[in-house]
PDB file of C-alpha atoms and ligand atoms in Angstrom:
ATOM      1  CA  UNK S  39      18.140   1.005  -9.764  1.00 91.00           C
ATOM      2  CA  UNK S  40      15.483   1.472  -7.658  1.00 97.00           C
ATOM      3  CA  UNK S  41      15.826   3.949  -4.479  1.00 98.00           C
ATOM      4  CA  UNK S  42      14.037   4.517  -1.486  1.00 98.00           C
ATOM      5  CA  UNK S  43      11.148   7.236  -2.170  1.00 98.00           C
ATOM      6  CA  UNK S  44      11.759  10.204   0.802  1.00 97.00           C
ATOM      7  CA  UNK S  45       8.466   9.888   3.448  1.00 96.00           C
ATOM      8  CA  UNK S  46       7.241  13.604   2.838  1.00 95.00           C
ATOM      9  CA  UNK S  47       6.762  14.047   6.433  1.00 97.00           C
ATOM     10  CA  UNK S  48       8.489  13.533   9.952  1.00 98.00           C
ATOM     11  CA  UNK S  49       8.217   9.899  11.863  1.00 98.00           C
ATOM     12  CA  UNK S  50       6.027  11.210  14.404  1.00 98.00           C
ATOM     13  CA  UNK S  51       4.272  12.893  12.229  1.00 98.00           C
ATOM     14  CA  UNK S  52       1.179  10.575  11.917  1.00 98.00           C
ATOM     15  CA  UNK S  53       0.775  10.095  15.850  1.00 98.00           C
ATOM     16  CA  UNK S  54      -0.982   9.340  17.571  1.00 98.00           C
ATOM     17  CA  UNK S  55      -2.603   7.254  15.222  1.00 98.00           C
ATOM     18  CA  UNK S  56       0.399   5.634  13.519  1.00 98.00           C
ATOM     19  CA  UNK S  57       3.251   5.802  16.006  1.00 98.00           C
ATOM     20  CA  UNK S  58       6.854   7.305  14.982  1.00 98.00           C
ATOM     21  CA  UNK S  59       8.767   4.002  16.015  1.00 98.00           C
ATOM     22  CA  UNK S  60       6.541   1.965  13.842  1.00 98.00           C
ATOM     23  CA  UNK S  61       7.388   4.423  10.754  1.00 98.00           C
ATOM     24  CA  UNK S  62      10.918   4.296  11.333  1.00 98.00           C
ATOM     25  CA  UNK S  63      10.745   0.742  10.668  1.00 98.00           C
ATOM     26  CA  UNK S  64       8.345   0.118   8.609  1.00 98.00           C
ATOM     27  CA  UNK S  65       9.856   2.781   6.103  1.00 98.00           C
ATOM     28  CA  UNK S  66      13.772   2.309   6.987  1.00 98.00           C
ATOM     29  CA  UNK S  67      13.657  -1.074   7.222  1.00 98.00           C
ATOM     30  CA  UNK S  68      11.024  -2.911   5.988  1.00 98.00           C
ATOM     31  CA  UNK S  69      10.413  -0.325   2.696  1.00 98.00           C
ATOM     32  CA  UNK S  70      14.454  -0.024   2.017  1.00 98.00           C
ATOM     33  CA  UNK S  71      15.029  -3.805   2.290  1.00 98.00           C
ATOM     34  CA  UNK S  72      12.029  -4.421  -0.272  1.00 98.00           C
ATOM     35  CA  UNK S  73      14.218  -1.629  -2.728  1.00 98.00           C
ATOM     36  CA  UNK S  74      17.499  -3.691  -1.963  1.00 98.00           C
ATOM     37  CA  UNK S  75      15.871  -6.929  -2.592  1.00 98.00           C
ATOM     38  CA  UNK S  76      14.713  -5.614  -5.702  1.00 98.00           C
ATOM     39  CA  UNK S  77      17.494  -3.819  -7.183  1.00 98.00           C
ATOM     40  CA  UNK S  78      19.504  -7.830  -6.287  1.00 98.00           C
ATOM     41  CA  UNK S  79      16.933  -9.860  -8.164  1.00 98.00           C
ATOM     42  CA  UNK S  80      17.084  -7.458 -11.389  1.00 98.00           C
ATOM     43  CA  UNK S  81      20.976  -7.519 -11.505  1.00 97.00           C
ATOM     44  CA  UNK S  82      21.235  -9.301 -14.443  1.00 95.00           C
ATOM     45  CA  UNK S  83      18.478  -7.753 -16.190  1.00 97.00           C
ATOM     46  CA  UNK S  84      19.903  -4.669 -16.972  1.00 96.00           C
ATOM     47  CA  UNK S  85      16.843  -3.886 -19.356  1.00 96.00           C
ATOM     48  CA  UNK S  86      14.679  -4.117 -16.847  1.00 97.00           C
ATOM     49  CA  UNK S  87      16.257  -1.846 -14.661  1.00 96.00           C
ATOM     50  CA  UNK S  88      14.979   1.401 -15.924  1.00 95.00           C
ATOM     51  CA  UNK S  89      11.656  -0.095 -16.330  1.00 97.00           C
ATOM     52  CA  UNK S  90       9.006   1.777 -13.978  1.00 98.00           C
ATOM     53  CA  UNK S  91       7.905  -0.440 -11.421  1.00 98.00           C
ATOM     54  CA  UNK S  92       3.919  -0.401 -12.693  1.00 98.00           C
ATOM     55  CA  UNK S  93       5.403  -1.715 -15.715  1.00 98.00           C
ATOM     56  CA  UNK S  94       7.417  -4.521 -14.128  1.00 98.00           C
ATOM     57  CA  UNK S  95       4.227  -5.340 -11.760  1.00 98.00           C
ATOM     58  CA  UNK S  96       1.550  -4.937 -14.362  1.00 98.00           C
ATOM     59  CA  UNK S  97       3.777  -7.412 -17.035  1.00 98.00           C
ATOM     60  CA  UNK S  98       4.822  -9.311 -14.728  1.00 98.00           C
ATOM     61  CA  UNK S  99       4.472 -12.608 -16.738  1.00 98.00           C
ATOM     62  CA  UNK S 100       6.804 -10.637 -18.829  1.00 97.00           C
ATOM     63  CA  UNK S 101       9.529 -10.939 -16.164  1.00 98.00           C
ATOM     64  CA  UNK S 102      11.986 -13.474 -16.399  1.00 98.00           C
ATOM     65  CA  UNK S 103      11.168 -16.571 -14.114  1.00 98.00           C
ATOM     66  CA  UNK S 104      13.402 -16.916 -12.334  1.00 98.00           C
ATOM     67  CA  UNK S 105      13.072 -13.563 -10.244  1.00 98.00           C
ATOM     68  CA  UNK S 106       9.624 -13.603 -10.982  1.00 98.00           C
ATOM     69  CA  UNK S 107       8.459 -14.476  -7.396  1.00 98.00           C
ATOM     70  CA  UNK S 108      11.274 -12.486  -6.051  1.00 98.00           C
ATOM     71  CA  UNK S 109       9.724  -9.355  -8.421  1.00 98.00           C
ATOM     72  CA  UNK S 110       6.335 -10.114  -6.841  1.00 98.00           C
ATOM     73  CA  UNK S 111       7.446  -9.818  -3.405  1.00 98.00           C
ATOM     74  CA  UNK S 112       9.457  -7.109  -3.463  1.00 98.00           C
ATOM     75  CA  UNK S 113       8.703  -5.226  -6.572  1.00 98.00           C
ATOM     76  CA  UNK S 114       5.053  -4.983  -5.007  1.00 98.00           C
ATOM     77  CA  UNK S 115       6.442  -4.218  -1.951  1.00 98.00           C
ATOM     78  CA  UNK S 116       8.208  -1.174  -2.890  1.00 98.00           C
ATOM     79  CA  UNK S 117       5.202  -0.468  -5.124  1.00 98.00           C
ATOM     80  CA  UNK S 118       2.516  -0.957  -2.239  1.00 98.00           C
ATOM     81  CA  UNK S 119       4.487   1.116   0.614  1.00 98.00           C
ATOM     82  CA  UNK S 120       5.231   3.827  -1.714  1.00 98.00           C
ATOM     83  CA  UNK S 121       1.294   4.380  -2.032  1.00 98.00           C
ATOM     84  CA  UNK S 122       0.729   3.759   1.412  1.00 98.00           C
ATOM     85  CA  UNK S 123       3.059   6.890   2.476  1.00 98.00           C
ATOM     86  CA  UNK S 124       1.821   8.891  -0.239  1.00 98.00           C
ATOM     87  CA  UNK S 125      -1.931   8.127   1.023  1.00 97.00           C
ATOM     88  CA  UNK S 126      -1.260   9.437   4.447  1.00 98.00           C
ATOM     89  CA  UNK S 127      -0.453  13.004   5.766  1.00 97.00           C
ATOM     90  CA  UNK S 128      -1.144  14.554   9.168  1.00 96.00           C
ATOM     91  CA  UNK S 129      -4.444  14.900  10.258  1.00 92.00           C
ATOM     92  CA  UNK S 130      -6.107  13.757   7.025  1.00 93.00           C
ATOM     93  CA  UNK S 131      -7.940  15.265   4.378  1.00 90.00           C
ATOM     94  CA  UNK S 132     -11.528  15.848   4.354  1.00 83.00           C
ATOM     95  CA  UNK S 133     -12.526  16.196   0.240  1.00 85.00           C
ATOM     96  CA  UNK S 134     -13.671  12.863   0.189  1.00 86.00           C
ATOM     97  CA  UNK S 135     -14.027  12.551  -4.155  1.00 91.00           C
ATOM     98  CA  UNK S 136     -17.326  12.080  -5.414  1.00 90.00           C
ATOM     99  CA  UNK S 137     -16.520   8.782  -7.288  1.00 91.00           C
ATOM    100  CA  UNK S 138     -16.318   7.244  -4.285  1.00 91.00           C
ATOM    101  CA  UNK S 139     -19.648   8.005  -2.739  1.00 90.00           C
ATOM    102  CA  UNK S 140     -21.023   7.817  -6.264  1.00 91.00           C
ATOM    103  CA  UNK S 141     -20.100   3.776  -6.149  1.00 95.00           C
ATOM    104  CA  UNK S 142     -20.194   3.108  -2.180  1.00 95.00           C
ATOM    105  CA  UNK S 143     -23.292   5.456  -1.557  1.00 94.00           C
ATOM    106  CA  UNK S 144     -20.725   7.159   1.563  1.00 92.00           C
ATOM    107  CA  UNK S 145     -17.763   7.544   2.930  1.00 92.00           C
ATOM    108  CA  UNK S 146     -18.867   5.325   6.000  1.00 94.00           C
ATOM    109  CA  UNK S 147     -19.593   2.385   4.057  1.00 96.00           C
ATOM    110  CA  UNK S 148     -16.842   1.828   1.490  1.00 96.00           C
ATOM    111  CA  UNK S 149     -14.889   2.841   5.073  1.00 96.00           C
ATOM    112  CA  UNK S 150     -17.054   0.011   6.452  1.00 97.00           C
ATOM    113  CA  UNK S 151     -16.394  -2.211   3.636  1.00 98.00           C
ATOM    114  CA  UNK S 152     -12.796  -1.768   3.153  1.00 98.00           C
ATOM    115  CA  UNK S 153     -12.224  -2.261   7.302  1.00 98.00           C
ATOM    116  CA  UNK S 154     -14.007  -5.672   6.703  1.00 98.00           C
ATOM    117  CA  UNK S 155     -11.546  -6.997   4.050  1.00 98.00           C
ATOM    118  CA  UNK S 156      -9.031  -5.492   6.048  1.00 98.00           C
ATOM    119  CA  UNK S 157      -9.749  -7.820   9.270  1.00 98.00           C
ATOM    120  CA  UNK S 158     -10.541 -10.757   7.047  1.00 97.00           C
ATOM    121  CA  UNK S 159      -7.380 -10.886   5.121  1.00 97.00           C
ATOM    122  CA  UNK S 160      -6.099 -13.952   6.660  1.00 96.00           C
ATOM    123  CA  UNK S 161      -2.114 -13.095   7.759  1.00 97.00           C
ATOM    124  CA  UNK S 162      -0.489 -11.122   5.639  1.00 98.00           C
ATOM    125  CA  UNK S 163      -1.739  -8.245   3.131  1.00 98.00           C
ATOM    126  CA  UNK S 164      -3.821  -5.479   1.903  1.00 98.00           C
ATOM    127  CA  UNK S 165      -6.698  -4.484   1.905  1.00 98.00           C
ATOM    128  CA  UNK S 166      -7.449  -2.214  -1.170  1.00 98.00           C
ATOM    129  CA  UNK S 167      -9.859   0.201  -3.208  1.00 98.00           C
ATOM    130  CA  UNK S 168      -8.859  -0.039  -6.610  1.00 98.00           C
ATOM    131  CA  UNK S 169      -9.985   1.148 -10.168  1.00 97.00           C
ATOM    132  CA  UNK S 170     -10.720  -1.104 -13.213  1.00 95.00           C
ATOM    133  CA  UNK S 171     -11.905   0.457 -16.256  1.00 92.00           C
ATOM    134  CA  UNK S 172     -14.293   3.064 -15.029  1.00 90.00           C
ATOM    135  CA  UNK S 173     -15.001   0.779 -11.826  1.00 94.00           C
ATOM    136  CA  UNK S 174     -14.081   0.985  -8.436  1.00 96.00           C
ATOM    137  CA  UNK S 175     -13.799  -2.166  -6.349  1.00 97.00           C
ATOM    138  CA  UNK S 176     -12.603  -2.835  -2.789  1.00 98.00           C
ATOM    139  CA  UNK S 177     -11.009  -6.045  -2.240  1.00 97.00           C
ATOM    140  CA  UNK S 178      -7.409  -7.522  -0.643  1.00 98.00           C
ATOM    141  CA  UNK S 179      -4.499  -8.904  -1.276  1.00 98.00           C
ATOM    142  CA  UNK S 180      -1.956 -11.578   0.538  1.00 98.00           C
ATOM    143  CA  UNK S 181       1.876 -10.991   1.260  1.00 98.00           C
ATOM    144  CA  UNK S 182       2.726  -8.129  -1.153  1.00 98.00           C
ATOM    145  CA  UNK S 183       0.843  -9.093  -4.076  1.00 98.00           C
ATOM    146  CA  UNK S 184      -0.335  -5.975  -6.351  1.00 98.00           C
ATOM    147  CA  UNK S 185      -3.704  -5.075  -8.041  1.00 98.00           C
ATOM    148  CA  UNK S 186      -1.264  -3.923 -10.657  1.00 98.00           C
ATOM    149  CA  UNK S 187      -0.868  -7.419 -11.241  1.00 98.00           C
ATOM    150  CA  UNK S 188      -4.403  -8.540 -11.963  1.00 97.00           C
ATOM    151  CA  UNK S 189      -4.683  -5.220 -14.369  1.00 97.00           C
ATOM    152  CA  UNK S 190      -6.081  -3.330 -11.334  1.00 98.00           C
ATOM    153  CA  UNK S 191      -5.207   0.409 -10.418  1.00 97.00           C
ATOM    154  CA  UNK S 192      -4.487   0.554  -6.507  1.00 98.00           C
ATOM    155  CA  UNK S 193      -6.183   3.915  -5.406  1.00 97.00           C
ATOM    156  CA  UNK S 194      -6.379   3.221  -1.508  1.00 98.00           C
ATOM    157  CA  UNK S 195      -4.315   0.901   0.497  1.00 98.00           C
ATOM    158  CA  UNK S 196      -3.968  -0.235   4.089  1.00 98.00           C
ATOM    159  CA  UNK S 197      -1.111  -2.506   5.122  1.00 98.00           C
ATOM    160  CA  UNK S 198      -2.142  -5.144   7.218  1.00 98.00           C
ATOM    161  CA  UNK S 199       1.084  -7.175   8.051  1.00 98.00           C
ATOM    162  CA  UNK S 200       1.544  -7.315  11.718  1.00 98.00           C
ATOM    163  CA  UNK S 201       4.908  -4.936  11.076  1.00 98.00           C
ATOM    164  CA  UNK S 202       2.703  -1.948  10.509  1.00 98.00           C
ATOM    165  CA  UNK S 203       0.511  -2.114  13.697  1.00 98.00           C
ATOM    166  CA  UNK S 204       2.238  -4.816  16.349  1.00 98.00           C
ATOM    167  CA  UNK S 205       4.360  -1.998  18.428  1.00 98.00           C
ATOM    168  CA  UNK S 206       1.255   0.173  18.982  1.00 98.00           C
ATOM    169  CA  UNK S 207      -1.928  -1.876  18.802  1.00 98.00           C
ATOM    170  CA  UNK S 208      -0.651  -5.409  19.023  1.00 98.00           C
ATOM    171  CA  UNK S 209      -3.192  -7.700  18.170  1.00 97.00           C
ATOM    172  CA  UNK S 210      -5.718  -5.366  17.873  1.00 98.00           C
ATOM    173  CA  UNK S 211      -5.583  -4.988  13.670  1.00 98.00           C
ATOM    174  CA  UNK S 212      -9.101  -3.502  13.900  1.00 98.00           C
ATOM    175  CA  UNK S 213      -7.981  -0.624  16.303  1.00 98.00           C
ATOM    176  CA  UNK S 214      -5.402   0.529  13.802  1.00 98.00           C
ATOM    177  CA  UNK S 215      -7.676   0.015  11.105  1.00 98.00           C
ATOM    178  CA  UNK S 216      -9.711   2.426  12.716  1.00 98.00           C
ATOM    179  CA  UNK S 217      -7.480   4.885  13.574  1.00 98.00           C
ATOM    180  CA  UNK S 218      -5.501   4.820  10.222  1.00 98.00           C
ATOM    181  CA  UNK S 219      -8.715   6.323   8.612  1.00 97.00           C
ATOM    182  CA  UNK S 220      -7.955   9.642  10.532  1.00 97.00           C
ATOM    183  CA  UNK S 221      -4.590  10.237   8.713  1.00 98.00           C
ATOM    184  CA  UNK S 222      -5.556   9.112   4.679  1.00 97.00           C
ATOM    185  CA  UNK S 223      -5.406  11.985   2.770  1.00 96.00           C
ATOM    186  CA  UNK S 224      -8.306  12.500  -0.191  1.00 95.00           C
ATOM    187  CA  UNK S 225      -6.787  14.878  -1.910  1.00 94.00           C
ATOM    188  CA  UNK S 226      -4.259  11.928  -3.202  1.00 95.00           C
ATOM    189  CA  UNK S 227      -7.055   9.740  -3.359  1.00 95.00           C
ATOM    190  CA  UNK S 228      -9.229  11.837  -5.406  1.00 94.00           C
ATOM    191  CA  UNK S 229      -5.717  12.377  -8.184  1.00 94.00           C
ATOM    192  CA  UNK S 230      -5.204   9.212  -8.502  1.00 94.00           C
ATOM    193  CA  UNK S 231      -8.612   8.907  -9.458  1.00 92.00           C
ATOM    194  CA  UNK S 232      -8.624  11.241 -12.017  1.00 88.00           C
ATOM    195  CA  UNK S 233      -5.903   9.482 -13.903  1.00 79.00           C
TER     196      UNK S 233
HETATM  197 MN1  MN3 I  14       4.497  -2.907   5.298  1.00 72.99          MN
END
């Protein structure tokens, strides 16, 4: 069984960047309903319920087809939001890692390029900065689709489905884009890194 992972830090905890009303919701309801929708699709798979869920997203061709899809969606979902929280903390961190202006020459442009596949993902996604052998890549992702999936190691995530910005910026993705950047905490990113 899969469970709900705790936030780590209050609601409003991220404002005013990331509103507490949105976090409510987007962890309490949209997180926990990807958990319950996973933990239903895995019923009768008992052996795959004490799998980790990189192993069930990285296999997932492994995974029975007929909750495949269902595994994809919501497997990565609980995957992807559980990064997401754990990439954020109040106020940010500053120790930007070294790999990362080692590849993207700064912290302003992979910020610049990672903003740019945020916007362009068409509807519903991620944008991403993941790691592939020694590499480091930005690209994105639709619905709730993982790197882990395509043998890549998420690193850096923004959520981009309309649920995680409408209430506060509405239609303005690129506003909370921008002011997301303010609470991502390096110190995660910079662990994650080194593993
Ligand atoms: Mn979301």
């Amino acid at each position: 069984m899969f469970a709900l992972p705790e936030l780590g830090y209050e609601f409003n905890a991220l404002e005013p960047h990331i509103d507490a009303l949105t976090m409510e919701i987007h962890h309490g309801k949209h997180h926990a309903a990807y958990v319950d929708k996973l933990n239903t699709a895995l019923e009768k798979y008992p052996d795959l319920q004490t799998k980790k869920i990189e192993e069930l997203l990285s296999g997932i061709k492994d995974v029975p087809e007929d909750i495949r899809q269902a595994v994809i969606n919501n497997g990565g979902g609980h995957h992807n939001h559980t990064l997401f929280w754990e990439s954020m903390k109040p106020g940010g961190s500053q120790n930007v890692p070294e790999a990362v202006t080692k590849t993207f020459n700064s912290l302003e442009d992979l910020k610049a390029k990672m903003t740019e596949a945020a916007i362009n993902r068409f509807g519903s996604g991620w944008a991403w900065l993941v790691k592939q052998g020694e590499s480091l890549e930005v690209y994105s992702t639709a619905n709730q689709d993982s790197p882990l999936m395509e043998g890549k190691n998420p690193i850096l995530g923004i959520d981009v489905w309309e649920h995680s910005y409408y209430i506060k910026y509405k239609w303005n993705r690129a506003g909370y884009i921008e002011a997301w950047w303010n609470v991502v905490n390096w110190d995660v990113v910079a662990q994650r890194l080194n593993t």
